[in-house]
XYZ file of C-alpha atoms in Angstrom:
245
model
C -4.582 -17.960 -7.664
C -6.208 -20.769 -8.724
C -4.765 -23.366 -10.987
C -2.687 -23.178 -14.221
C -2.699 -24.573 -17.606
C 0.940 -25.574 -18.703
C 1.940 -25.056 -23.271
C 3.918 -28.129 -24.439
C 4.060 -27.009 -27.624
C 4.218 -23.080 -28.086
C 3.622 -22.211 -31.906
C 2.392 -18.810 -32.429
C -0.832 -19.591 -32.580
C -1.725 -23.204 -31.921
C -0.606 -24.155 -28.154
C -1.430 -27.583 -26.877
C -2.125 -27.545 -23.143
C -2.686 -29.682 -20.018
C -3.872 -28.604 -17.114
C -1.904 -28.182 -14.183
C -2.495 -27.188 -10.286
C 0.193 -24.396 -9.099
C 4.013 -23.429 -10.871
C 7.633 -24.895 -10.063
C 9.794 -26.145 -12.998
C 13.667 -25.753 -12.645
C 16.355 -24.696 -15.748
C 19.098 -23.719 -16.034
C 20.232 -19.928 -17.331
C 23.476 -17.822 -18.592
C 22.176 -14.988 -16.234
C 26.130 -12.963 -16.231
C 26.769 -10.180 -13.961
C 24.925 -7.379 -12.980
C 24.791 -4.792 -10.221
C 21.685 -5.116 -7.861
C 20.390 -3.850 -4.931
C 22.656 -4.965 -1.235
C 19.482 -6.310 0.029
C 19.845 -9.284 2.190
C 16.590 -11.187 1.548
C 16.566 -14.450 1.336
C 13.764 -16.303 -0.653
C 13.946 -18.764 1.993
C 13.088 -15.843 5.080
C 10.437 -15.470 3.205
C 6.656 -15.203 4.157
C 4.884 -17.819 1.762
C 2.016 -19.238 0.466
C 1.468 -21.652 -2.860
C -0.951 -20.209 -4.565
C -1.257 -17.007 -2.669
C 1.096 -15.081 -4.760
C -0.794 -11.476 -3.942
C -0.353 -11.819 -0.791
C 3.607 -13.317 -0.398
C 3.949 -10.083 -2.805
C 1.734 -7.986 0.441
C 4.500 -9.318 2.966
C 7.304 -9.427 0.886
C 7.004 -4.871 -0.094
C 6.249 -4.704 3.970
C 8.954 -6.037 4.730
C 11.709 -4.239 2.209
C 9.982 -1.146 2.799
C 10.015 -1.108 6.184
C 12.368 -3.000 7.454
C 10.827 -3.966 9.851
C 10.913 -6.685 13.042
C 7.203 -7.080 12.570
C 8.150 -8.838 10.026
C 9.545 -11.386 12.091
C 6.633 -11.120 14.425
C 5.236 -14.605 15.440
C 1.934 -15.192 17.632
C 0.690 -17.578 20.365
C 0.437 -20.645 17.966
C 4.044 -20.261 15.706
C 2.323 -18.323 13.200
C 3.314 -14.777 10.598
C 1.386 -12.107 12.360
C 1.501 -8.943 9.362
C -0.093 -6.369 11.618
C 1.840 -5.984 14.085
C 4.061 -3.276 13.965
C 7.632 -1.784 15.272
C 9.935 0.823 14.791
C 10.858 0.399 10.799
C 12.893 2.374 8.095
C 12.663 1.299 4.046
C 16.037 -0.543 3.117
C 15.166 -0.016 -0.857
C 14.478 3.639 -2.581
C 12.133 2.742 -4.638
C 9.242 -1.061 -4.066
C 6.578 -1.614 -6.875
C 4.216 -4.405 -6.514
C 3.961 -5.622 -10.307
C 0.343 -7.123 -11.592
C 0.608 -9.415 -14.378
C -2.442 -11.022 -16.610
C -3.941 -10.515 -19.866
C -7.988 -9.915 -20.676
C -8.522 -12.950 -20.935
C -6.218 -14.302 -17.528
C -4.381 -16.881 -19.798
C -0.907 -15.308 -19.158
C 2.214 -17.150 -20.420
C 5.326 -17.142 -18.114
C 8.141 -18.940 -18.217
C 10.989 -20.459 -15.584
C 8.002 -21.271 -12.715
C 8.815 -23.306 -10.170
C 6.118 -26.116 -11.327
C 6.642 -26.265 -15.056
C 7.700 -29.813 -15.600
C 10.248 -28.293 -18.341
C 11.310 -25.665 -20.579
C 7.568 -24.871 -20.619
C 5.693 -22.030 -19.988
C 3.103 -21.841 -16.917
C -0.704 -20.585 -17.939
C -1.797 -18.213 -14.895
C -5.051 -16.745 -15.150
C -3.028 -14.063 -12.606
C 0.680 -13.704 -10.975
C 2.067 -11.055 -8.663
C 6.609 -9.946 -8.490
C 7.839 -7.987 -6.721
C 10.291 -5.377 -7.931
C 12.419 -2.413 -6.258
C 15.140 -0.426 -6.866
C 17.536 1.238 -5.321
C 19.429 5.176 -6.497
C 21.276 4.523 -9.756
C 20.475 1.280 -10.126
C 18.751 -1.802 -12.758
C 15.683 -2.641 -10.944
C 15.879 -5.919 -10.132
C 12.187 -8.685 -9.784
C 11.440 -10.479 -6.614
C 9.387 -13.782 -7.984
C 8.711 -16.280 -5.028
C 7.947 -18.758 -7.623
C 10.640 -18.645 -10.263
C 13.107 -20.548 -10.513
C 16.006 -17.721 -11.541
C 17.887 -15.319 -9.271
C 16.315 -14.005 -6.170
C 16.653 -11.348 -6.390
C 16.646 -11.696 -10.442
C 17.910 -8.235 -12.500
C 15.112 -6.821 -14.513
C 16.059 -7.146 -18.132
C 16.762 -10.928 -17.667
C 13.584 -11.668 -15.666
C 11.840 -9.529 -18.256
C 13.685 -11.858 -21.282
C 14.029 -15.377 -19.026
C 10.147 -14.963 -17.763
C 8.310 -13.026 -20.986
C 9.440 -15.078 -24.618
C 7.455 -14.648 -28.076
C 4.351 -16.111 -27.740
C 1.062 -15.845 -29.738
C -0.641 -12.024 -28.538
C -3.584 -14.456 -26.736
C -1.399 -15.341 -23.945
C 0.533 -12.289 -23.983
C 1.648 -10.355 -21.252
C 0.095 -6.874 -19.526
C 1.527 -6.061 -16.723
C -0.186 -2.964 -13.551
C 2.174 -1.672 -12.013
C 1.141 -0.619 -8.297
C 3.752 1.438 -6.159
C 4.309 -0.506 -2.556
C 3.032 2.255 -0.038
C -0.361 1.956 -1.993
C -0.219 -1.553 -2.436
C 0.077 -2.061 1.653
C -1.938 1.314 2.157
C -5.130 -0.309 -0.765
C -4.760 -4.274 -1.318
C -7.343 -6.254 0.544
C -8.264 -9.993 0.625
C -10.881 -12.014 2.086
C -9.389 -14.491 0.593
C -13.020 -15.786 -1.608
C -11.898 -15.886 -4.738
C -9.713 -18.485 -3.760
C -13.240 -20.845 -2.365
C -15.186 -23.211 -5.041
C -18.564 -22.733 -5.303
C -18.720 -25.098 -2.509
C -17.086 -23.114 0.202
C -14.076 -24.958 0.582
C -10.583 -24.035 -0.782
C -9.022 -24.326 -3.303
C -5.800 -24.317 -1.891
C -4.933 -24.297 1.765
C -4.688 -20.540 2.821
C -2.151 -18.865 5.130
C -2.427 -19.762 8.548
C -2.331 -15.466 9.345
C -5.288 -13.580 9.414
C -6.497 -12.129 6.174
C -4.924 -9.125 4.510
C -7.510 -6.856 5.075
C -8.381 -2.458 3.951
C -10.517 -1.259 6.537
C -14.213 -1.783 5.159
C -13.084 -3.435 1.945
C -13.853 -7.016 1.609
C -11.443 -8.195 -1.491
C -10.123 -6.530 -4.509
C -7.812 -9.186 -5.919
C -9.249 -9.316 -8.890
C -9.324 -5.508 -9.104
C -6.110 -5.587 -9.267
C -5.717 -9.042 -11.691
C -8.533 -6.199 -14.144
C -6.040 -5.411 -16.772
C -9.131 -2.022 -18.326
C -9.480 -1.274 -14.549
C -8.962 1.767 -12.854
C -10.692 0.983 -9.434
C -7.380 0.097 -7.742
C -4.450 2.168 -8.102
C -1.531 1.039 -10.903
C -0.385 2.072 -13.963
C -0.994 -0.370 -17.128
C 1.796 -1.874 -19.129
C 2.694 -4.408 -22.100
C 5.976 -5.867 -21.832
C 8.310 -2.559 -23.163
C 6.386 -0.134 -21.327
C 6.948 -2.199 -17.730
C 10.714 -1.902 -18.903
C 10.868 1.729 -19.763
C 8.648 2.495 -16.471
C 10.652 0.938 -14.428
C 13.741 2.266 -15.842
C 12.169 5.704 -15.610
C 10.824 5.793 -12.098
């Protein structure tokens, strides 16, 4: 994704915004206790590249669904190679890639690490991972968030998506994890400027390509399109969808 905008004063319809590049801010929340799936994945152990949340979530979905030695396979220069594979077993019952955006490509998300204070960041799009075990509340993995990792779904939604002007309200594309691994493709061209240079340093591993498909990143981010997998819902619909699934 590209740069972001930090809102200075969020009123219902008039907001003063300043341009910023990428997210990250620290705040404290009384999130209480909640039963969560017993999944031993630490944030610092995840493959992460700033500004490439769609790929970060792809690799996290792969790890959650496969729990495979390939998740830590190294290539000659010490970088991660997501194409390598090995014997695998799923470590969660269900897993989803959740794309967050809206028709204006200006969606407000709170608890993002680059925000200087308790303010939201405006993203063109953002991507997180959610998973569940049978009988447990779904949890959310957001590698760009200051919230717990993982965070119970209900607490994540309450903290990250607060009342705001409808023009900044979030829509969500919920994609089954295995569908995401099967269909997502990026040549990272959406991250290049008109002069061909990257707006943010790309990951050191090869592009995540799906056969002949070049790049469907913006198709996933399109909250009105149906050319890629996923169910498009609003905030209430997301909560209902994941608890029902």
